[in-house]
Amino acid sequence: MSEYEPQPLSEAPSVAEAWANVFPRGVGLGAVLRDAAALTKPRITSMVVFTTAMGLFLAHGGIGPARTAALLVGQALLVGSANIFNSWAEREQDGRMLRTRQRPLPAGRLDPWFAFALAIGCGVFAVPILALAINPLTALLGAIAHATYVLVYTPLKRVSPLALEVGAIPGAIPPLMGWTAATGSLALPGFFLFGILFFWQVPHFLAIAIYLEEDYRRGGFKVLTVERGAATAGHRLAAYTLVLVAISLLAQPLGLAGPLYTAAAAVLGAGFVAMAWPGFSGSAGGAWARRAMLYSIAWLTALMVALVAFAR
């Protein structure tokens, strides 16, 4: 724990108190900046920016270096804002979980008011950047993703396992934003990219929920394993994997990639199905779930590489 206690959000601090909480005595600027960056969940933000760039690349509609930079910066700010809001809203639950209790807010290293203001600051700039530098449709998609993640998914996690499917929607919108940034319109190839990310997130996070079931129970999150058991989660993981692999084979019919991509997707998909299949037995445990989670990351990475390498 740090040497200070953050102000409760029901009692807004004065300007002097807020400044003292952001930079408490004995804590350097570098440490504060590192913790502030950690609130944005850099790995998630980087992945979202990458999938946005993928959508732009596959649309074959170059928008120039300056507008490309604006798209990626605007997306990074938008996702960072959503992640900070999520960290702020879940700081109490995170403090109960072994996996998350050392994050900046539950550990008391940053004040919640500072995090809340940072989330607003990032979000305020993101949507106008996308609207003015790219187009209104891309900005609208970004605003929908942000609102769904912050206002629906985040509170729903404490209420219903359906939060997973709801949260997969904003997680799947970024490549569609890349597509609309290039084309200015929605089209089936863009929805193919949306589908890949949507159906990938469900088995990926179900695997995490299985092998970290007790941690989620401590946190009070209503994930599927806590509410209906690991066997049900395993069934759903395997079923979503089958749908995901089927969708991954549609890139060639949609004109996004050639036969070499289809061959690569088929091999990768066969491996994913084999990895997920024990979920149908209802007896797969935490060790299997962790392997499935790791394979899901490798699968998505390899599939994205194949899409780039064999794009038409």
PDB file of C-alpha atoms in Angstrom:
ATOM      1  CA  MET A   1       0.000   0.000   0.000  1.00  0.00           C
ATOM      2  CA  SER A   2       1.095   3.594  -0.530  1.00  0.00           C
ATOM      3  CA  GLU A   3       1.497   6.152   2.233  1.00  0.00           C
ATOM      4  CA  TYR A   4      -1.828   7.839   1.534  1.00  0.00           C
ATOM      5  CA  GLU A   5      -5.462   6.828   1.457  1.00  0.00           C
ATOM      6  CA  PRO A   6      -7.464   7.957  -1.590  1.00  0.00           C
ATOM      7  CA  GLN A   7     -10.417  10.235  -1.027  1.00  0.00           C
ATOM      8  CA  PRO A   8     -13.804   8.452  -1.147  1.00  0.00           C
ATOM      9  CA  LEU A   9     -15.652   9.374  -4.296  1.00  0.00           C
ATOM     10  CA  SER A  10     -18.616  10.605  -2.288  1.00  0.00           C
ATOM     11  CA  GLU A  11     -16.433  13.444  -0.954  1.00  0.00           C
ATOM     12  CA  ALA A  12     -14.824  15.413  -3.752  1.00  0.00           C
ATOM     13  CA  PRO A  13     -11.435  16.756  -2.643  1.00  0.00           C
ATOM     14  CA  SER A  14     -10.375  20.354  -3.010  1.00  0.00           C
ATOM     15  CA  VAL A  15      -7.941  21.241  -5.797  1.00  0.00           C
ATOM     16  CA  ALA A  16      -5.030  21.248  -3.330  1.00  0.00           C
ATOM     17  CA  GLU A  17      -6.071  17.896  -1.871  1.00  0.00           C
ATOM     18  CA  ALA A  18      -6.538  16.361  -5.311  1.00  0.00           C
ATOM     19  CA  TRP A  19      -3.074  17.519  -6.407  1.00  0.00           C
ATOM     20  CA  ALA A  20      -1.558  16.099  -3.221  1.00  0.00           C
ATOM     21  CA  ASN A  21      -3.300  12.780  -3.869  1.00  0.00           C
ATOM     22  CA  VAL A  22      -1.991  12.583  -7.438  1.00  0.00           C
ATOM     23  CA  PHE A  23       1.556  13.320  -6.291  1.00  0.00           C
ATOM     24  CA  PRO A  24       1.699  12.093  -2.659  1.00  0.00           C
ATOM     25  CA  ARG A  25       4.805  12.839  -0.662  1.00  0.00           C
ATOM     26  CA  GLY A  26       7.671  10.499  -1.482  1.00  0.00           C
ATOM     27  CA  VAL A  27       6.166   9.269  -4.776  1.00  0.00           C
ATOM     28  CA  GLY A  28       8.000  10.339  -7.925  1.00  0.00           C
ATOM     29  CA  LEU A  29       6.480  11.547 -11.160  1.00  0.00           C
ATOM     30  CA  GLY A  30       7.792   8.476 -12.980  1.00  0.00           C
ATOM     31  CA  ALA A  31       5.929   6.108 -10.656  1.00  0.00           C
ATOM     32  CA  VAL A  32       2.703   8.078 -11.080  1.00  0.00           C
ATOM     33  CA  LEU A  33       3.041   8.042 -14.869  1.00  0.00           C
ATOM     34  CA  ARG A  34       3.724   4.285 -14.900  1.00  0.00           C
ATOM     35  CA  ASP A  35       0.645   3.616 -12.808  1.00  0.00           C
ATOM     36  CA  ALA A  36      -1.453   5.958 -14.946  1.00  0.00           C
ATOM     37  CA  ALA A  37      -0.323   4.090 -18.055  1.00  0.00           C
ATOM     38  CA  ALA A  38      -1.124   0.775 -16.365  1.00  0.00           C
ATOM     39  CA  LEU A  39      -4.731   1.926 -15.889  1.00  0.00           C
ATOM     40  CA  THR A  40      -5.139   1.941 -19.681  1.00  0.00           C
ATOM     41  CA  LYS A  41      -4.223  -1.786 -19.781  1.00  0.00           C
ATOM     42  CA  PRO A  42      -1.518  -1.327 -22.448  1.00  0.00           C
ATOM     43  CA  ARG A  43      -1.610  -4.896 -23.772  1.00  0.00           C
ATOM     44  CA  ILE A  44      -5.338  -4.732 -24.433  1.00  0.00           C
ATOM     45  CA  THR A  45      -5.047  -1.243 -25.913  1.00  0.00           C
ATOM     46  CA  SER A  46      -2.184  -2.328 -28.179  1.00  0.00           C
ATOM     47  CA  MET A  47      -4.185  -5.298 -29.427  1.00  0.00           C
ATOM     48  CA  VAL A  48      -7.196  -3.110 -30.180  1.00  0.00           C
ATOM     49  CA  VAL A  49      -5.046  -0.615 -32.090  1.00  0.00           C
ATOM     50  CA  PHE A  50      -3.516  -3.501 -34.048  1.00  0.00           C
ATOM     51  CA  THR A  51      -6.903  -4.945 -35.028  1.00  0.00           C
ATOM     52  CA  THR A  52      -8.013  -1.462 -36.110  1.00  0.00           C
ATOM     53  CA  ALA A  53      -4.967  -1.249 -38.342  1.00  0.00           C
ATOM     54  CA  MET A  54      -5.811  -4.718 -39.696  1.00  0.00           C
ATOM     55  CA  GLY A  55      -9.245  -3.538 -40.783  1.00  0.00           C
ATOM     56  CA  LEU A  56      -7.694  -0.512 -42.487  1.00  0.00           C
ATOM     57  CA  PHE A  57      -5.107  -2.641 -44.278  1.00  0.00           C
ATOM     58  CA  LEU A  58      -7.569  -5.253 -45.526  1.00  0.00           C
ATOM     59  CA  ALA A  59      -9.922  -2.584 -46.879  1.00  0.00           C
ATOM     60  CA  HIS A  60      -7.216  -1.537 -49.379  1.00  0.00           C
ATOM     61  CA  GLY A  61      -8.185   2.091 -48.992  1.00  0.00           C
ATOM     62  CA  GLY A  62      -5.105   4.002 -47.933  1.00  0.00           C
ATOM     63  CA  ILE A  63      -5.960   7.187 -46.050  1.00  0.00           C
ATOM     64  CA  GLY A  64      -2.454   8.636 -45.833  1.00  0.00           C
ATOM     65  CA  PRO A  65       0.043   8.696 -42.959  1.00  0.00           C
ATOM     66  CA  ALA A  66      -1.486  11.659 -41.102  1.00  0.00           C
ATOM     67  CA  ARG A  67      -5.031  10.290 -41.086  1.00  0.00           C
ATOM     68  CA  THR A  68      -3.785   6.787 -40.263  1.00  0.00           C
ATOM     69  CA  ALA A  69      -1.941   8.199 -37.266  1.00  0.00           C
ATOM     70  CA  ALA A  70      -5.079  10.099 -36.216  1.00  0.00           C
ATOM     71  CA  LEU A  71      -7.132   6.911 -36.460  1.00  0.00           C
ATOM     72  CA  LEU A  72      -4.733   4.912 -34.314  1.00  0.00           C
ATOM     73  CA  VAL A  73      -4.193   7.699 -31.766  1.00  0.00           C
ATOM     74  CA  GLY A  74      -7.937   8.314 -31.497  1.00  0.00           C
ATOM     75  CA  GLN A  75      -8.541   4.598 -31.051  1.00  0.00           C
ATOM     76  CA  ALA A  76      -5.819   4.321 -28.395  1.00  0.00           C
ATOM     77  CA  LEU A  77      -7.314   7.242 -26.454  1.00  0.00           C
ATOM     78  CA  LEU A  78     -10.810   5.772 -26.721  1.00  0.00           C
ATOM     79  CA  VAL A  79      -9.780   2.301 -25.541  1.00  0.00           C
ATOM     80  CA  GLY A  80      -7.546   3.740 -22.839  1.00  0.00           C
ATOM     81  CA  SER A  81     -10.470   5.794 -21.555  1.00  0.00           C
ATOM     82  CA  ALA A  82     -12.757   2.749 -21.464  1.00  0.00           C
ATOM     83  CA  ASN A  83     -10.156   0.665 -19.649  1.00  0.00           C
ATOM     84  CA  ILE A  84      -9.571   3.387 -17.055  1.00  0.00           C
ATOM     85  CA  PHE A  85     -13.313   3.682 -16.416  1.00  0.00           C
ATOM     86  CA  ASN A  86     -13.417  -0.098 -16.017  1.00  0.00           C
ATOM     87  CA  SER A  87     -10.490  -0.046 -13.574  1.00  0.00           C
ATOM     88  CA  TRP A  88     -12.137   2.781 -11.629  1.00  0.00           C
ATOM     89  CA  ALA A  89     -15.536   1.049 -11.422  1.00  0.00           C
ATOM     90  CA  GLU A  90     -14.062  -2.319 -10.411  1.00  0.00           C
ATOM     91  CA  ARG A  91     -11.388  -1.154  -7.972  1.00  0.00           C
ATOM     92  CA  GLU A  92     -13.130  -2.737  -4.974  1.00  0.00           C
ATOM     93  CA  GLN A  93     -13.661  -6.063  -6.744  1.00  0.00           C
ATOM     94  CA  ASP A  94     -10.094  -6.002  -8.069  1.00  0.00           C
ATOM     95  CA  GLY A  95      -8.861  -5.558  -4.506  1.00  0.00           C
ATOM     96  CA  ARG A  96     -10.386  -8.913  -3.538  1.00  0.00           C
ATOM     97  CA  MET A  97      -8.805 -10.871  -6.393  1.00  0.00           C
ATOM     98  CA  LEU A  98      -5.286 -12.269  -6.255  1.00  0.00           C
ATOM     99  CA  ARG A  99      -4.732 -11.522  -9.945  1.00  0.00           C
ATOM    100  CA  THR A 100      -5.658  -7.844  -9.737  1.00  0.00           C
ATOM    101  CA  ARG A 101      -5.168  -6.635  -6.180  1.00  0.00           C
ATOM    102  CA  GLN A 102      -1.797  -5.019  -6.976  1.00  0.00           C
ATOM    103  CA  ARG A 103      -3.227  -2.813  -9.722  1.00  0.00           C
ATOM    104  CA  PRO A 104      -2.799   0.939  -9.059  1.00  0.00           C
ATOM    105  CA  LEU A 105      -6.296   1.669  -7.728  1.00  0.00           C
ATOM    106  CA  PRO A 106      -6.945  -1.322  -5.432  1.00  0.00           C
ATOM    107  CA  ALA A 107      -3.372  -1.083  -4.145  1.00  0.00           C
ATOM    108  CA  GLY A 108      -3.940   2.592  -3.290  1.00  0.00           C
ATOM    109  CA  ARG A 109      -1.096   3.941  -5.442  1.00  0.00           C
ATOM    110  CA  LEU A 110      -3.374   6.313  -7.372  1.00  0.00           C
ATOM    111  CA  ASP A 111      -6.374   8.279  -6.232  1.00  0.00           C
ATOM    112  CA  PRO A 112      -9.750   7.316  -7.791  1.00  0.00           C
ATOM    113  CA  TRP A 113     -10.527  10.972  -8.576  1.00  0.00           C
ATOM    114  CA  PHE A 114      -7.368  11.224 -10.637  1.00  0.00           C
ATOM    115  CA  ALA A 115      -8.273   8.026 -12.541  1.00  0.00           C
ATOM    116  CA  PHE A 116     -11.805   9.261 -13.172  1.00  0.00           C
ATOM    117  CA  ALA A 117     -10.549  12.590 -14.538  1.00  0.00           C
ATOM    118  CA  LEU A 118      -7.982  10.827 -16.716  1.00  0.00           C
ATOM    119  CA  ALA A 119     -10.667   8.580 -18.195  1.00  0.00           C
ATOM    120  CA  ILE A 120     -12.810  11.592 -19.051  1.00  0.00           C
ATOM    121  CA  GLY A 121      -9.841  13.454 -20.504  1.00  0.00           C
ATOM    122  CA  CYS A 122      -8.890  10.615 -22.843  1.00  0.00           C
ATOM    123  CA  GLY A 123     -12.480  10.076 -23.967  1.00  0.00           C
ATOM    124  CA  VAL A 124     -13.198  13.761 -24.580  1.00  0.00           C
ATOM    125  CA  PHE A 125     -10.479  13.980 -27.233  1.00  0.00           C
ATOM    126  CA  ALA A 126     -10.938  10.559 -28.845  1.00  0.00           C
ATOM    127  CA  VAL A 127     -14.323  10.843 -30.552  1.00  0.00           C
ATOM    128  CA  PRO A 128     -13.741  14.351 -32.027  1.00  0.00           C
ATOM    129  CA  ILE A 129     -10.389  13.170 -33.440  1.00  0.00           C
ATOM    130  CA  LEU A 130     -12.113  10.250 -35.157  1.00  0.00           C
ATOM    131  CA  ALA A 131     -15.007  12.395 -36.393  1.00  0.00           C
ATOM    132  CA  LEU A 132     -12.903  15.250 -37.763  1.00  0.00           C
ATOM    133  CA  ALA A 133      -9.855  13.360 -39.055  1.00  0.00           C
ATOM    134  CA  ILE A 134     -11.575  10.175 -40.278  1.00  0.00           C
ATOM    135  CA  ASN A 135     -15.368  10.227 -40.732  1.00  0.00           C
ATOM    136  CA  PRO A 136     -18.564  10.376 -38.657  1.00  0.00           C
ATOM    137  CA  LEU A 137     -19.348   6.654 -39.111  1.00  0.00           C
ATOM    138  CA  THR A 138     -16.032   5.570 -37.617  1.00  0.00           C
ATOM    139  CA  ALA A 139     -16.493   8.011 -34.732  1.00  0.00           C
ATOM    140  CA  LEU A 140     -20.024   6.692 -34.140  1.00  0.00           C
ATOM    141  CA  LEU A 141     -18.775   3.104 -34.006  1.00  0.00           C
ATOM    142  CA  GLY A 142     -16.108   4.175 -31.527  1.00  0.00           C
ATOM    143  CA  ALA A 143     -18.654   5.970 -29.349  1.00  0.00           C
ATOM    144  CA  ILE A 144     -20.928   2.898 -29.391  1.00  0.00           C
ATOM    145  CA  ALA A 145     -18.029   0.634 -28.411  1.00  0.00           C
ATOM    146  CA  HIS A 146     -16.994   2.944 -25.568  1.00  0.00           C
ATOM    147  CA  ALA A 147     -20.514   3.353 -24.206  1.00  0.00           C
ATOM    148  CA  THR A 148     -21.263  -0.367 -24.415  1.00  0.00           C
ATOM    149  CA  TYR A 149     -18.057  -1.281 -22.593  1.00  0.00           C
ATOM    150  CA  VAL A 150     -18.357   1.333 -19.854  1.00  0.00           C
ATOM    151  CA  LEU A 151     -22.100   1.645 -19.296  1.00  0.00           C
ATOM    152  CA  VAL A 152     -23.336  -1.889 -20.072  1.00  0.00           C
ATOM    153  CA  TYR A 153     -20.563  -4.484 -19.903  1.00  0.00           C
ATOM    154  CA  THR A 154     -18.752  -3.183 -16.814  1.00  0.00           C
ATOM    155  CA  PRO A 155     -21.781  -3.073 -14.459  1.00  0.00           C
ATOM    156  CA  LEU A 156     -23.296  -6.227 -16.010  1.00  0.00           C
ATOM    157  CA  LYS A 157     -20.279  -8.303 -14.930  1.00  0.00           C
ATOM    158  CA  ARG A 158     -21.598  -8.136 -11.364  1.00  0.00           C
ATOM    159  CA  VAL A 159     -25.101  -9.148 -12.421  1.00  0.00           C
ATOM    160  CA  SER A 160     -25.086 -11.772 -15.185  1.00  0.00           C
ATOM    161  CA  PRO A 161     -22.796 -14.097 -17.181  1.00  0.00           C
ATOM    162  CA  LEU A 162     -24.290 -12.501 -20.303  1.00  0.00           C
ATOM    163  CA  ALA A 163     -21.765  -9.729 -19.741  1.00  0.00           C
ATOM    164  CA  LEU A 164     -19.242 -11.820 -21.688  1.00  0.00           C
ATOM    165  CA  GLU A 165     -21.223 -11.720 -24.934  1.00  0.00           C
ATOM    166  CA  VAL A 166     -22.104  -8.058 -24.372  1.00  0.00           C
ATOM    167  CA  GLY A 167     -18.456  -7.192 -23.756  1.00  0.00           C
ATOM    168  CA  ALA A 168     -17.416  -9.038 -26.905  1.00  0.00           C
ATOM    169  CA  ILE A 169     -19.327  -6.468 -28.986  1.00  0.00           C
ATOM    170  CA  PRO A 170     -17.095  -3.437 -28.212  1.00  0.00           C
ATOM    171  CA  GLY A 171     -14.075  -5.732 -28.403  1.00  0.00           C
ATOM    172  CA  ALA A 172     -15.020  -6.705 -31.962  1.00  0.00           C
ATOM    173  CA  ILE A 173     -15.827  -3.218 -33.280  1.00  0.00           C
ATOM    174  CA  PRO A 174     -12.217  -1.924 -33.755  1.00  0.00           C
ATOM    175  CA  PRO A 175     -11.431  -3.827 -37.006  1.00  0.00           C
ATOM    176  CA  LEU A 176     -14.803  -2.654 -38.328  1.00  0.00           C
ATOM    177  CA  MET A 177     -13.695   0.894 -37.498  1.00  0.00           C
ATOM    178  CA  GLY A 178     -10.535   0.339 -39.525  1.00  0.00           C
ATOM    179  CA  TRP A 179     -12.681  -0.840 -42.431  1.00  0.00           C
ATOM    180  CA  THR A 180     -15.033   2.147 -42.265  1.00  0.00           C
ATOM    181  CA  ALA A 181     -12.081   4.527 -41.946  1.00  0.00           C
ATOM    182  CA  ALA A 182     -10.909   3.335 -45.362  1.00  0.00           C
ATOM    183  CA  THR A 183     -14.251   2.881 -47.094  1.00  0.00           C
ATOM    184  CA  GLY A 184     -16.689   5.159 -45.277  1.00  0.00           C
ATOM    185  CA  SER A 185     -19.285   2.380 -45.247  1.00  0.00           C
ATOM    186  CA  LEU A 186     -20.211  -0.943 -43.665  1.00  0.00           C
ATOM    187  CA  ALA A 187     -19.785  -4.095 -45.745  1.00  0.00           C
ATOM    188  CA  LEU A 188     -19.677  -7.877 -45.358  1.00  0.00           C
ATOM    189  CA  PRO A 189     -15.860  -8.126 -45.264  1.00  0.00           C
ATOM    190  CA  GLY A 190     -15.840  -5.671 -42.373  1.00  0.00           C
ATOM    191  CA  PHE A 191     -18.433  -7.737 -40.538  1.00  0.00           C
ATOM    192  CA  PHE A 192     -16.271 -10.814 -41.167  1.00  0.00           C
ATOM    193  CA  LEU A 193     -13.504  -9.112 -39.171  1.00  0.00           C
ATOM    194  CA  PHE A 194     -16.054  -8.193 -36.505  1.00  0.00           C
ATOM    195  CA  GLY A 195     -17.181 -11.823 -36.355  1.00  0.00           C
ATOM    196  CA  ILE A 196     -13.652 -13.144 -35.925  1.00  0.00           C
ATOM    197  CA  LEU A 197     -13.013 -10.892 -32.926  1.00  0.00           C
ATOM    198  CA  PHE A 198     -16.468 -11.439 -31.414  1.00  0.00           C
ATOM    199  CA  PHE A 199     -16.413 -15.225 -31.530  1.00  0.00           C
ATOM    200  CA  TRP A 200     -12.750 -15.370 -30.490  1.00  0.00           C
ATOM    201  CA  GLN A 201     -13.295 -13.414 -27.292  1.00  0.00           C
ATOM    202  CA  VAL A 202     -15.907 -15.785 -25.891  1.00  0.00           C
ATOM    203  CA  PRO A 203     -13.816 -19.005 -25.753  1.00  0.00           C
ATOM    204  CA  HIS A 204     -10.733 -17.002 -24.788  1.00  0.00           C
ATOM    205  CA  PHE A 205     -12.362 -15.417 -21.745  1.00  0.00           C
ATOM    206  CA  LEU A 206     -14.328 -18.542 -20.840  1.00  0.00           C
ATOM    207  CA  ALA A 207     -10.990 -20.350 -20.595  1.00  0.00           C
ATOM    208  CA  ILE A 208      -9.730 -17.630 -18.247  1.00  0.00           C
ATOM    209  CA  ALA A 209     -12.920 -17.872 -16.192  1.00  0.00           C
ATOM    210  CA  ILE A 210     -12.491 -21.633 -15.800  1.00  0.00           C
ATOM    211  CA  TYR A 211      -8.936 -21.640 -14.529  1.00  0.00           C
ATOM    212  CA  LEU A 212      -9.448 -18.504 -12.396  1.00  0.00           C
ATOM    213  CA  GLU A 213     -12.911 -19.458 -11.129  1.00  0.00           C
ATOM    214  CA  GLU A 214     -12.105 -19.022  -7.438  1.00  0.00           C
ATOM    215  CA  ASP A 215     -10.552 -15.613  -8.039  1.00  0.00           C
ATOM    216  CA  TYR A 216     -13.666 -14.409  -9.857  1.00  0.00           C
ATOM    217  CA  ARG A 217     -15.771 -15.793  -7.012  1.00  0.00           C
ATOM    218  CA  ARG A 218     -13.725 -13.760  -4.518  1.00  0.00           C
ATOM    219  CA  GLY A 219     -14.210 -10.680  -6.665  1.00  0.00           C
ATOM    220  CA  GLY A 220     -17.972 -11.106  -6.841  1.00  0.00           C
ATOM    221  CA  PHE A 221     -18.156 -11.294 -10.637  1.00  0.00           C
ATOM    222  CA  LYS A 222     -21.029 -13.336 -12.098  1.00  0.00           C
ATOM    223  CA  VAL A 223     -19.005 -15.192 -14.700  1.00  0.00           C
ATOM    224  CA  LEU A 224     -20.407 -18.399 -16.167  1.00  0.00           C
ATOM    225  CA  THR A 225     -18.187 -20.686 -14.088  1.00  0.00           C
ATOM    226  CA  VAL A 226     -19.310 -19.059 -10.847  1.00  0.00           C
ATOM    227  CA  GLU A 227     -22.999 -19.068 -11.775  1.00  0.00           C
ATOM    228  CA  ARG A 228     -23.370 -22.369 -13.668  1.00  0.00           C
ATOM    229  CA  GLY A 229     -20.149 -24.301 -13.196  1.00  0.00           C
ATOM    230  CA  ALA A 230     -17.032 -25.121 -15.189  1.00  0.00           C
ATOM    231  CA  ALA A 231     -18.746 -27.907 -17.153  1.00  0.00           C
ATOM    232  CA  THR A 232     -21.266 -25.495 -18.678  1.00  0.00           C
ATOM    233  CA  ALA A 233     -18.475 -23.038 -19.450  1.00  0.00           C
ATOM    234  CA  GLY A 234     -16.499 -25.825 -21.136  1.00  0.00           C
ATOM    235  CA  HIS A 235     -19.471 -26.738 -23.338  1.00  0.00           C
ATOM    236  CA  ARG A 236     -19.910 -23.145 -24.398  1.00  0.00           C
ATOM    237  CA  LEU A 237     -16.188 -22.686 -25.009  1.00  0.00           C
ATOM    238  CA  ALA A 238     -16.139 -25.654 -27.380  1.00  0.00           C
ATOM    239  CA  ALA A 239     -19.334 -24.588 -29.177  1.00  0.00           C
ATOM    240  CA  TYR A 240     -18.126 -21.029 -29.767  1.00  0.00           C
ATOM    241  CA  THR A 241     -14.805 -22.398 -31.018  1.00  0.00           C
ATOM    242  CA  LEU A 242     -16.582 -24.428 -33.704  1.00  0.00           C
ATOM    243  CA  VAL A 243     -18.451 -21.324 -34.887  1.00  0.00           C
ATOM    244  CA  LEU A 244     -15.261 -19.239 -34.789  1.00  0.00           C
ATOM    245  CA  VAL A 245     -13.307 -21.704 -36.921  1.00  0.00           C
ATOM    246  CA  ALA A 246     -16.157 -21.876 -39.457  1.00  0.00           C
ATOM    247  CA  ILE A 247     -16.229 -18.074 -39.745  1.00  0.00           C
ATOM    248  CA  SER A 248     -12.436 -17.916 -40.156  1.00  0.00           C
ATOM    249  CA  LEU A 249     -12.780 -19.887 -43.419  1.00  0.00           C
ATOM    250  CA  LEU A 250     -14.934 -17.194 -45.055  1.00  0.00           C
ATOM    251  CA  ALA A 251     -12.141 -14.764 -45.949  1.00  0.00           C
ATOM    252  CA  GLN A 252     -11.582 -16.287 -49.401  1.00  0.00           C
ATOM    253  CA  PRO A 253     -15.280 -16.319 -50.415  1.00  0.00           C
ATOM    254  CA  LEU A 254     -15.496 -12.682 -49.323  1.00  0.00           C
ATOM    255  CA  GLY A 255     -12.508 -11.721 -51.459  1.00  0.00           C
ATOM    256  CA  LEU A 256     -10.219 -10.768 -48.592  1.00  0.00           C
ATOM    257  CA  ALA A 257      -7.629 -13.517 -49.017  1.00  0.00           C
ATOM    258  CA  GLY A 258      -6.568 -16.335 -51.320  1.00  0.00           C
ATOM    259  CA  PRO A 259      -6.347 -20.133 -51.047  1.00  0.00           C
ATOM    260  CA  LEU A 260      -3.117 -20.081 -49.065  1.00  0.00           C
ATOM    261  CA  TYR A 261      -4.937 -18.223 -46.300  1.00  0.00           C
ATOM    262  CA  THR A 262      -7.748 -20.791 -46.376  1.00  0.00           C
ATOM    263  CA  ALA A 263      -5.237 -23.616 -46.016  1.00  0.00           C
ATOM    264  CA  ALA A 264      -3.555 -21.888 -43.093  1.00  0.00           C
ATOM    265  CA  ALA A 265      -6.910 -21.137 -41.436  1.00  0.00           C
ATOM    266  CA  ALA A 266      -7.993 -24.756 -41.836  1.00  0.00           C
ATOM    267  CA  VAL A 267      -4.832 -26.069 -40.149  1.00  0.00           C
ATOM    268  CA  LEU A 268      -5.033 -23.512 -37.353  1.00  0.00           C
ATOM    269  CA  GLY A 269      -8.736 -24.179 -36.912  1.00  0.00           C
ATOM    270  CA  ALA A 270      -8.239 -27.940 -36.696  1.00  0.00           C
ATOM    271  CA  GLY A 271      -5.766 -27.345 -33.875  1.00  0.00           C
ATOM    272  CA  PHE A 272      -8.175 -25.035 -32.073  1.00  0.00           C
ATOM    273  CA  VAL A 273     -11.050 -27.514 -32.365  1.00  0.00           C
ATOM    274  CA  ALA A 274      -8.826 -30.316 -31.060  1.00  0.00           C
ATOM    275  CA  MET A 275      -7.780 -28.137 -28.140  1.00  0.00           C
ATOM    276  CA  ALA A 276     -11.360 -27.111 -27.331  1.00  0.00           C
ATOM    277  CA  TRP A 277     -13.031 -30.492 -27.858  1.00  0.00           C
ATOM    278  CA  PRO A 278     -12.545 -31.758 -24.252  1.00  0.00           C
ATOM    279  CA  GLY A 279     -14.919 -28.982 -23.230  1.00  0.00           C
ATOM    280  CA  PHE A 280     -17.812 -31.080 -24.575  1.00  0.00           C
ATOM    281  CA  SER A 281     -16.947 -33.851 -22.101  1.00  0.00           C
ATOM    282  CA  GLY A 282     -17.743 -31.642 -19.125  1.00  0.00           C
ATOM    283  CA  SER A 283     -14.678 -32.885 -17.284  1.00  0.00           C
ATOM    284  CA  ALA A 284     -11.996 -30.474 -18.536  1.00  0.00           C
ATOM    285  CA  GLY A 285     -10.291 -28.630 -15.682  1.00  0.00           C
ATOM    286  CA  GLY A 286      -8.140 -25.604 -15.018  1.00  0.00           C
ATOM    287  CA  ALA A 287      -4.955 -26.929 -16.631  1.00  0.00           C
ATOM    288  CA  TRP A 288      -6.802 -27.631 -19.879  1.00  0.00           C
ATOM    289  CA  ALA A 289      -8.486 -24.223 -19.743  1.00  0.00           C
ATOM    290  CA  ARG A 290      -5.139 -22.471 -19.393  1.00  0.00           C
ATOM    291  CA  ARG A 291      -3.770 -24.361 -22.416  1.00  0.00           C
ATOM    292  CA  ALA A 292      -6.885 -23.427 -24.375  1.00  0.00           C
ATOM    293  CA  MET A 293      -6.449 -19.773 -23.425  1.00  0.00           C
ATOM    294  CA  LEU A 294      -2.811 -19.762 -24.546  1.00  0.00           C
ATOM    295  CA  TYR A 295      -3.680 -21.536 -27.799  1.00  0.00           C
ATOM    296  CA  SER A 296      -6.428 -19.007 -28.485  1.00  0.00           C
ATOM    297  CA  ILE A 297      -3.844 -16.207 -28.349  1.00  0.00           C
ATOM    298  CA  ALA A 298      -1.489 -18.089 -30.658  1.00  0.00           C
ATOM    299  CA  TRP A 299      -4.378 -18.900 -33.006  1.00  0.00           C
ATOM    300  CA  LEU A 300      -5.507 -15.282 -33.330  1.00  0.00           C
ATOM    301  CA  THR A 301      -1.956 -14.034 -33.857  1.00  0.00           C
ATOM    302  CA  ALA A 302      -1.235 -16.634 -36.555  1.00  0.00           C
ATOM    303  CA  LEU A 303      -4.573 -16.006 -38.269  1.00  0.00           C
ATOM    304  CA  MET A 304      -3.943 -12.251 -38.437  1.00  0.00           C
ATOM    305  CA  VAL A 305      -0.476 -12.890 -39.874  1.00  0.00           C
ATOM    306  CA  ALA A 306      -1.994 -15.200 -42.502  1.00  0.00           C
ATOM    307  CA  LEU A 307      -4.616 -12.593 -43.424  1.00  0.00           C
ATOM    308  CA  VAL A 308      -1.881  -9.996 -43.979  1.00  0.00           C
ATOM    309  CA  ALA A 309       0.469 -12.364 -45.787  1.00  0.00           C
ATOM    310  CA  PHE A 310      -2.129 -13.819 -48.130  1.00  0.00           C
ATOM    311  CA  ALA A 311      -4.467 -10.831 -48.540  1.00  0.00           C
ATOM    312  CA  ARG A 312      -5.808 -10.121 -52.003  1.00  0.00           C
TER     313      ARG A 312
END
